[in-house]
Short mmCIF file of C-alpha atoms in Angstrom, two decimals:
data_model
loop_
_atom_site.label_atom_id
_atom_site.label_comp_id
_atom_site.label_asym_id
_atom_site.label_seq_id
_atom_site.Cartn_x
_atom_site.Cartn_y
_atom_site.Cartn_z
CA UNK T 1 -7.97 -33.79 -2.23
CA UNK T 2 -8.05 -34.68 1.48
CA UNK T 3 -4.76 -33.17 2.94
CA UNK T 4 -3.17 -35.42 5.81
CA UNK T 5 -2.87 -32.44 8.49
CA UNK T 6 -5.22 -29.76 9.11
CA UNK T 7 -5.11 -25.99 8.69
CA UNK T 8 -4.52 -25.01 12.17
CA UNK T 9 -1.87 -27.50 12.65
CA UNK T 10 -0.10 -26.52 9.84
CA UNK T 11 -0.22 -22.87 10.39
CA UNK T 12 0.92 -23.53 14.20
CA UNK T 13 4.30 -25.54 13.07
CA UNK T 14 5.15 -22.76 10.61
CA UNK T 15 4.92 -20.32 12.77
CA UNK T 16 8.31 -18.95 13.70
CA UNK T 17 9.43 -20.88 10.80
CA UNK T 18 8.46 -18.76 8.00
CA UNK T 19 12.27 -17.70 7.26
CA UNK T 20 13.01 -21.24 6.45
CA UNK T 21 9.83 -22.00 4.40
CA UNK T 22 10.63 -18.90 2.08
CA UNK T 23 14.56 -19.41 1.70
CA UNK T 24 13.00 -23.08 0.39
CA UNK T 25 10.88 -22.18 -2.48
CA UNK T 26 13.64 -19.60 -3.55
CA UNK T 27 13.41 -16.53 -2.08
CA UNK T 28 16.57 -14.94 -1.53
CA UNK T 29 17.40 -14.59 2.20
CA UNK T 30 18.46 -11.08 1.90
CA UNK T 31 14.49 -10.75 1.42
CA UNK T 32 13.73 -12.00 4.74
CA UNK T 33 14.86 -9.22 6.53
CA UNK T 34 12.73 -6.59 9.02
CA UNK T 35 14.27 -3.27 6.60
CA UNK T 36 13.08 -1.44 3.61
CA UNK T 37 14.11 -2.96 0.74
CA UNK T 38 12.86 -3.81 -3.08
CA UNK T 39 10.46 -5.85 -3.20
CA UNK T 40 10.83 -9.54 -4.47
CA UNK T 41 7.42 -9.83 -5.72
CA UNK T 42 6.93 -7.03 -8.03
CA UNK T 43 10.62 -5.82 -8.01
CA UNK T 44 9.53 -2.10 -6.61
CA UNK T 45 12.57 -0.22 -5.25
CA UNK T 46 12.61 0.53 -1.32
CA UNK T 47 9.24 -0.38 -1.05
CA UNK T 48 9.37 -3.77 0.81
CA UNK T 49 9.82 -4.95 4.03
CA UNK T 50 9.19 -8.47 5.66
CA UNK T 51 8.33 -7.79 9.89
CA UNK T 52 7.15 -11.18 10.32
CA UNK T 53 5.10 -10.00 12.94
CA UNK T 54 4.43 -12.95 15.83
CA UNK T 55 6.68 -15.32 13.42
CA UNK T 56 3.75 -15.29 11.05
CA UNK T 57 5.57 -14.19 7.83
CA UNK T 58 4.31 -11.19 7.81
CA UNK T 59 5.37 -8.84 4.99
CA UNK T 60 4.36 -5.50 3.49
CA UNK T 61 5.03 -3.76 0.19
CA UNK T 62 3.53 -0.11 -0.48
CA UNK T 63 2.47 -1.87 -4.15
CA UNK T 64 1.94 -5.45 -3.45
CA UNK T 65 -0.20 -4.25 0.01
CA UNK T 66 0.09 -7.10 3.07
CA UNK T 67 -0.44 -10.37 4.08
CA UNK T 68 1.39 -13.67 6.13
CA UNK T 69 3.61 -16.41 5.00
CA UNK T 70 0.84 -18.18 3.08
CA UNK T 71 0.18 -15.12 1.22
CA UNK T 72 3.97 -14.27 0.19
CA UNK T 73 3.91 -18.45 -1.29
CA UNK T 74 0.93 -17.27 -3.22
CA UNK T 75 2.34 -14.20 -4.44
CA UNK T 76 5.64 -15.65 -5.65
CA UNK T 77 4.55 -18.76 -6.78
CA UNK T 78 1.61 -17.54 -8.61
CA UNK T 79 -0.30 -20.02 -6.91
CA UNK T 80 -4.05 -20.42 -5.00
CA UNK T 81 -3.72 -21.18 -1.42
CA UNK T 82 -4.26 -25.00 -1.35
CA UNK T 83 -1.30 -25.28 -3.43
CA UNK T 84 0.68 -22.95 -1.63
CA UNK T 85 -0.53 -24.80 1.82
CA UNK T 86 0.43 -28.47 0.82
CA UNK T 87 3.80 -26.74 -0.59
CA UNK T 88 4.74 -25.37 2.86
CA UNK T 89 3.38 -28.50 4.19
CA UNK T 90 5.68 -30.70 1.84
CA UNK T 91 8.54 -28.06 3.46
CA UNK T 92 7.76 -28.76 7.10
CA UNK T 93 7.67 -32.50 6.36
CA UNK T 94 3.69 -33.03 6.94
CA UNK T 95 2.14 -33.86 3.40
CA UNK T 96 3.09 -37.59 2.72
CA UNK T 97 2.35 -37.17 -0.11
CA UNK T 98 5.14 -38.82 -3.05
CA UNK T 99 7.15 -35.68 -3.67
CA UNK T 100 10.12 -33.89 -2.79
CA UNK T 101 11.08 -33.50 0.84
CA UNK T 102 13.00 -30.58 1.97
CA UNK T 103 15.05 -30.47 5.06
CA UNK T 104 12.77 -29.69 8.00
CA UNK T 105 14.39 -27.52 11.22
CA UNK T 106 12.84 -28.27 14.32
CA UNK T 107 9.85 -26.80 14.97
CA UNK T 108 9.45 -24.38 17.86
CA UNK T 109 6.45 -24.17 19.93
CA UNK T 110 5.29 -20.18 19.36
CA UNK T 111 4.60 -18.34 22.01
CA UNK T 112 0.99 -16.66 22.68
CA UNK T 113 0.67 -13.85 20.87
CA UNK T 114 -0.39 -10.54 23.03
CA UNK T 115 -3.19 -8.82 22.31
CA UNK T 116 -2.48 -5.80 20.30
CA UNK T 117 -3.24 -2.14 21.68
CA UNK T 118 -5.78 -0.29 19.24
CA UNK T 119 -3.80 3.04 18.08
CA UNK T 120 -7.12 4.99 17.65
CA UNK T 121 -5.94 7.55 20.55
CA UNK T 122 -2.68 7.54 18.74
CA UNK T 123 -3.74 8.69 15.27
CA UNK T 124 -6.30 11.07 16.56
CA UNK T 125 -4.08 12.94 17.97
CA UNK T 126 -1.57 13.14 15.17
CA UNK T 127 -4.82 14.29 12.86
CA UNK T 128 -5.78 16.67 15.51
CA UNK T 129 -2.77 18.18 14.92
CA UNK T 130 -3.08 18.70 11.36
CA UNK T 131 -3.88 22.04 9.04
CA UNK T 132 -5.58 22.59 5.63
CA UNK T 133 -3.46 22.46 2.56
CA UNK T 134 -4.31 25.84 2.06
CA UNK T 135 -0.74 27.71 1.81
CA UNK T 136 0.80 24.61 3.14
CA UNK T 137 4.32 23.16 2.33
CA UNK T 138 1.64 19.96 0.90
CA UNK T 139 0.54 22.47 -1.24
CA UNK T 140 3.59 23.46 -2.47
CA UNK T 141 4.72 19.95 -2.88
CA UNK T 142 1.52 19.04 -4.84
CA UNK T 143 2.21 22.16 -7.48
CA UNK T 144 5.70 20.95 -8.43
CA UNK T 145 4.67 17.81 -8.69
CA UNK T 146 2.71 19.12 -11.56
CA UNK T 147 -1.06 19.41 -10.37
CA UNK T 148 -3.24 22.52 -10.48
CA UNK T 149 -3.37 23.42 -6.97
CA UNK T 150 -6.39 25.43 -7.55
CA UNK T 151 -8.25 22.74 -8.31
CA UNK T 152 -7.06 22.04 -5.00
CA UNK T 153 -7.84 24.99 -2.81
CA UNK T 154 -10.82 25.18 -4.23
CA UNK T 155 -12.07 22.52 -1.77
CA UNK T 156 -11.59 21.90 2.18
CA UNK T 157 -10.04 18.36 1.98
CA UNK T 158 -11.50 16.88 4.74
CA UNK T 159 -9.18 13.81 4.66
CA UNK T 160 -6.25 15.23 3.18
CA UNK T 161 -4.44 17.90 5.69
CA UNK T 162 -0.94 19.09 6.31
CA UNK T 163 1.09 18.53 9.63
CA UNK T 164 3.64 20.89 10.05
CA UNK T 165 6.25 19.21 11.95
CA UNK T 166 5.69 14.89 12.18
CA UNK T 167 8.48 13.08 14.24
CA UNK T 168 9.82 10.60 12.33
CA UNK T 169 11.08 7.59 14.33
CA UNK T 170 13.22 4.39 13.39
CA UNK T 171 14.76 1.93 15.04
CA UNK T 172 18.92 1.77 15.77
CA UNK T 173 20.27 -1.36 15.16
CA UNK T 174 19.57 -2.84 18.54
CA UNK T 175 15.78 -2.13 17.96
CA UNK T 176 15.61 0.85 20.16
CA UNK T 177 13.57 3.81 18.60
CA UNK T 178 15.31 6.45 17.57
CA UNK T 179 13.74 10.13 16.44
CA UNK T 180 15.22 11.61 13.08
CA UNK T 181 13.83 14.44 13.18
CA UNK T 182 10.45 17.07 12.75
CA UNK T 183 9.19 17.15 8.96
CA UNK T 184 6.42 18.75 6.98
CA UNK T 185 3.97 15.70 5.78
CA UNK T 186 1.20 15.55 3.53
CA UNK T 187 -1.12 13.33 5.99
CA UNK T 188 -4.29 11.14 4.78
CA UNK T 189 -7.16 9.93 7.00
CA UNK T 190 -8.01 6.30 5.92
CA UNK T 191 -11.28 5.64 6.50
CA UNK T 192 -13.56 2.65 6.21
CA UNK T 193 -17.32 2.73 4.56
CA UNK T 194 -18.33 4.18 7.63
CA UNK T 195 -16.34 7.11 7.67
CA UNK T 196 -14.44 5.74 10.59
CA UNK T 197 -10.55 6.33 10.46
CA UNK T 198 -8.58 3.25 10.86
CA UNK T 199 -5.07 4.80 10.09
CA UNK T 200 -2.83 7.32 8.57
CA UNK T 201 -0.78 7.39 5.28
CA UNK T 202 1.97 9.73 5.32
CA UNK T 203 4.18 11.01 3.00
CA UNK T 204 6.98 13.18 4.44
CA UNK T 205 8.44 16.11 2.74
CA UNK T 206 11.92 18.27 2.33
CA UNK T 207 12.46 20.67 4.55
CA UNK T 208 13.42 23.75 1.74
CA UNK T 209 12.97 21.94 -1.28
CA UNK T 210 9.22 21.06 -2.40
CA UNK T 211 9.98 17.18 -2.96
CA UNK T 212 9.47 13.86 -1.12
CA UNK T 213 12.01 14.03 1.88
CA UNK T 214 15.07 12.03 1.38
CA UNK T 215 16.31 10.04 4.98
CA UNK T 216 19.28 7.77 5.51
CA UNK T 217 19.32 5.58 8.93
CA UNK T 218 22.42 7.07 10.32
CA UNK T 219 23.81 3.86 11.14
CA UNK T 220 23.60 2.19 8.03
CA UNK T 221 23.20 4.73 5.80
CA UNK T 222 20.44 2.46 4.21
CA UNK T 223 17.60 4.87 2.12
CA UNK T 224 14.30 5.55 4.25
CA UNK T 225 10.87 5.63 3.32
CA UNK T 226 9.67 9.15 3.15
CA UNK T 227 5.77 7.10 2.73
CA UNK T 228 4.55 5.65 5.97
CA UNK T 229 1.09 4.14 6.92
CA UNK T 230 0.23 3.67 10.53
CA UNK T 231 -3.08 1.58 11.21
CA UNK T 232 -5.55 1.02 14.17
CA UNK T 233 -4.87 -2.66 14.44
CA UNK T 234 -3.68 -5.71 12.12
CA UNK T 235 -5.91 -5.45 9.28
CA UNK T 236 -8.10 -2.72 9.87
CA UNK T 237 -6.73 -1.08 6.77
CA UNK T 238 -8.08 -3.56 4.08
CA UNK T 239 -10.30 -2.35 1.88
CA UNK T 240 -9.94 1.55 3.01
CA UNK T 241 -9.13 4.68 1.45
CA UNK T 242 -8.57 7.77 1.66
CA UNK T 243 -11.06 10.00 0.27
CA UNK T 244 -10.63 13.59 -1.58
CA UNK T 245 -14.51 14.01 -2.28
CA UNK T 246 -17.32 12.80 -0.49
CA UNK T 247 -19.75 10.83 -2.88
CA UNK T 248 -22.44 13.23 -4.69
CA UNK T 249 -25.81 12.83 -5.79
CA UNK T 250 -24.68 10.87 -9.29
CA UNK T 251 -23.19 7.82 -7.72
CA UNK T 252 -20.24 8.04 -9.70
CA UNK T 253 -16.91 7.52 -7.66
CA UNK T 254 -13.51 7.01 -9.36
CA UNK T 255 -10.24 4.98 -7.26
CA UNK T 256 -7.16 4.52 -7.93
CA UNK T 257 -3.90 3.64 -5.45
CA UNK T 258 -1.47 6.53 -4.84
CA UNK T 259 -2.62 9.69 -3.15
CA UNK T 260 -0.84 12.04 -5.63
CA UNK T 261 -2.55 9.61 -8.81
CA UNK T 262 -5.70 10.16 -6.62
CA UNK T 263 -5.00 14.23 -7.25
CA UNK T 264 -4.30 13.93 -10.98
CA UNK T 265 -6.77 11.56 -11.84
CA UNK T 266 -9.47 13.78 -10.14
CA UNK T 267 -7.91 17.16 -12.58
CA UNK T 268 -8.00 14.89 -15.63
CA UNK T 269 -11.77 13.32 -15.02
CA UNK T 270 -13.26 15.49 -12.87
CA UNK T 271 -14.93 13.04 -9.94
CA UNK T 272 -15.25 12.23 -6.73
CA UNK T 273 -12.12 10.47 -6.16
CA UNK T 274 -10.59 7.87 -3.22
CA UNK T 275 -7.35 6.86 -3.16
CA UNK T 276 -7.03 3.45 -2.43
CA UNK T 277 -3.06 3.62 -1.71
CA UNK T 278 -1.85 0.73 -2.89
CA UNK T 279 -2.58 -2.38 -5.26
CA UNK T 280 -3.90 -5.15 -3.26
CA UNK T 281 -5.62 -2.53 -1.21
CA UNK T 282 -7.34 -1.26 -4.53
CA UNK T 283 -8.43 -5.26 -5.31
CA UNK T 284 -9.91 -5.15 -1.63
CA UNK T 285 -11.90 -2.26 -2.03
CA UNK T 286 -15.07 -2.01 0.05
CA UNK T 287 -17.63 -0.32 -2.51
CA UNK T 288 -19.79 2.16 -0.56
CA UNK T 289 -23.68 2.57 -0.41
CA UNK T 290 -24.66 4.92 -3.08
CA UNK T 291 -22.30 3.76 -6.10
CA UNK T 292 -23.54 3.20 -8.92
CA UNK T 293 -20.58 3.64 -11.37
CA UNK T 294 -16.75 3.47 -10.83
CA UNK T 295 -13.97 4.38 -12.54
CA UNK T 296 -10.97 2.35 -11.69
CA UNK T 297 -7.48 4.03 -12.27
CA UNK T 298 -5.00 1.86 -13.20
CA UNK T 299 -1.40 1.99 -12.90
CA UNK T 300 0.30 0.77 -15.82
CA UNK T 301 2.92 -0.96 -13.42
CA UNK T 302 5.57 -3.50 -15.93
CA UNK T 303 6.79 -6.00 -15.96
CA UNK T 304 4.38 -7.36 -13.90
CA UNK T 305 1.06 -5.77 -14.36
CA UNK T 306 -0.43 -6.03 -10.99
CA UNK T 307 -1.94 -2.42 -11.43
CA UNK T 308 -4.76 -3.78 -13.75
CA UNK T 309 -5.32 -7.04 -12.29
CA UNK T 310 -6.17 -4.96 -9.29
CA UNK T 311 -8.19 -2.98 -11.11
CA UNK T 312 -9.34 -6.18 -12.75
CA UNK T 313 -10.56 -7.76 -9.48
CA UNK T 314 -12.15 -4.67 -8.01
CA UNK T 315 -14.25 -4.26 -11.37
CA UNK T 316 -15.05 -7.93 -11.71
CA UNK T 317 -16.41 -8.08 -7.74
CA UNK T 318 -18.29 -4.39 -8.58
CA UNK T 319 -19.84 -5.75 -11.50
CA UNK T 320 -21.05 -8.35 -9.81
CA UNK T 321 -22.70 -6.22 -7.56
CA UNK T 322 -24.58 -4.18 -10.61
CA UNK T 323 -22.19 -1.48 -10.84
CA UNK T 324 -21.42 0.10 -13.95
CA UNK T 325 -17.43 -0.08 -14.47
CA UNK T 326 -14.19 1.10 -16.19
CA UNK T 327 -11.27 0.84 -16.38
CA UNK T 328 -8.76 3.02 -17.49
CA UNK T 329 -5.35 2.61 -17.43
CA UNK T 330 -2.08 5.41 -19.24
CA UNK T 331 -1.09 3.85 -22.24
CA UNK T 332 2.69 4.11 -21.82
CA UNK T 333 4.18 1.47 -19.82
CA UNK T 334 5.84 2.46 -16.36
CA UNK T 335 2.88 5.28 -16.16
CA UNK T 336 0.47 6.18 -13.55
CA UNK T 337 -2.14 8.93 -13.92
CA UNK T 338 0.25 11.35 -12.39
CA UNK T 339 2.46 10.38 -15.46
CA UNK T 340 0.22 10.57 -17.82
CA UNK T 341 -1.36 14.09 -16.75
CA UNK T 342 2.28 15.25 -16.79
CA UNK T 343 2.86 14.03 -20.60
CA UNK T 344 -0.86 15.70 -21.31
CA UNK T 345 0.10 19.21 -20.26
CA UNK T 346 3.92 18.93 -21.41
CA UNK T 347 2.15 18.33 -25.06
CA UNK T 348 0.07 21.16 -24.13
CA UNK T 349 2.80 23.23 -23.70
CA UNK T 350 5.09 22.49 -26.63
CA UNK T 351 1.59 23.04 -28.91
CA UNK T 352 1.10 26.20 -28.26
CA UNK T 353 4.98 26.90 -27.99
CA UNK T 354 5.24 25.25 -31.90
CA UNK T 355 1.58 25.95 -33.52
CA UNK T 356 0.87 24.75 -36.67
#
């Protein structure tokens, strides 16, 4: 079908106007909003938040992963992009199609974008600053979430490490930055196929308690994240992880998304594991040289199951390439291989508590 606009037209008159092209097809305004929130698309709890960064409808969700306006159509509607193009189209009032017209605001002209500052200095020197895990508060943290931290010392994580007191920074409600604090974070070096890091995921921890940290903004009292990921540069993340092993001489490499997954999944199959940190990040995978099989980790997310059709994606693009995949996903529904190692060793427990 031969559209009656073209691409870059289209994407120039809905820029700045992405907050009207959403609120059309149904998503709830309160969605549209630059704060942590759940996410419409997959329903996740405190894990969304729409920045529409240069008025481009830009969005991010710690399961979903990233992506502009044209991806959020996609992802709600369930649709491929030419549909979701002539539906924001239809919205602005340029397909001519017979269908449907919605109201159209008038368009503003968007400004130039500047060009964005690359924040390798940045996260070098938060890395720099980092420790091992050895007798670390991550440590700590790791144990009660239920993972053999020998299995852990055993190894120098090159990519995992431990900063002992992270600023964390919002913003008040005027958009001025504010500092919250010093805290304890578990910090992970994402790296690309090259080794080279192109950001930081953080996940911040208690002070006295070994847990996740819990933050309020102290103006709104709205819940924090206590996961953050800071990146080099719009889209330098895609397709990087985080890796706990380098690759060894079998070629055999196992993924999954979340960091602590990445730990129990490594105890429970005993490979060289990467976390690739969230869903659409695990579907973008870049496969390095030298794998020759992969095991793909699956959350067992419900009631969407976007877990496995990541997983899905990844193996269907790897076996393409002549790897040798599987997939393997915790039976239960709501599990993730943290879950599921937890249920193993709690059966464990009551065996040997109860024998037979």
């Amino acid at each position: 079908m031969k559209y009656p606009y073209e691409f870059a037209d289209l994407k120039h008159a809905a820029c700045g106007n992405w907050q009207h092209i959403l609120s059309c097809i149904g998503i709830p305004s309160g969605c549209l909003k630059d704060k942590h929130q759940p996410c419409p698309i997959c329903g996740g709890k405190d894990r969304f938040r729409f920045d529409n960064k240069q008025g481009f409808g830009t969005y991010y969700c710690n399961q979903c992963g990233s992506g502009d306006g044209f991806a959020f159509v996609m992802a709600w509607q369930q649709c491929d992009f030419p549909t979701a193009a002539q539906t924001v189209a239809r919205i602005l009032g340029m397909d001519t199609s017979p269908q449907t017209h919605h109201h159209t605001r008038p368009t503003p002209t968007p400004s130039t974008p500047e060009p964005e500052t690359d924040q390798l200095p940045k996260l070098q020197r938060i890395w720099h600053e980092t420790q091992s895990l050895s007798g670390s508060q991550t440590l700590a943290y790791l144990a009660a979430r239920g993972l053999d931290t020998s299995a852990i010392t055993d190894t120098e994580f090159t990519h995992v490490r431990h900063h002992a007191a992270l600023p964390y920074w919002t913003q008040d409600n005027n958009g001025k930055p504010i500092k919250l604090g010093e805290f304890g974070a578990m910090i992970g070096a994402i790296v690309d196929t090259n080794g080279e890091l192109q950001g930081l995921h953080t996940t911040y921890l208690h002070p006295n308690q070994p847990r996740k940290l819990a933050i309020v903004h102290p103006e709104t009292g709205e819940p924090l994240p206590n996961k953050k990921m800071q990146r080099r540069y719009s889209g330098s993340l895609k397709g990087c992880a985080v890796p706990l092993d380098p690759l060894d001489k079998t070629g055999c490499l196992l993924v999954c998304e979340g960091m602590e997954t990445a730990f129990a999944a490594r105890e429970l199959f005993a490979l060289p594991t990467w976390a690739c940190l969230n869903a659409g990040n695990l579907a973008a995978f870049h496969l390095p040289d030298g794998v020759n099989s992969l095991l793909i980790v699956a959350d067992h997310d419900t009631p969407r199951p976007i877990g496995f059709q990541a997983a899905h994606d990844l193996a269907t693009r790897a076996l393409k390439q002549g790897l040798k995949v599987q997939i393997w996903q915790p039976e239960t529904q709501g599990f993730d291989g943290l879950d599921e190692l937890n249920r193993i060793k709690q059966n464990q427990t009551l065996s040997q508590e109860n024998p037979s």
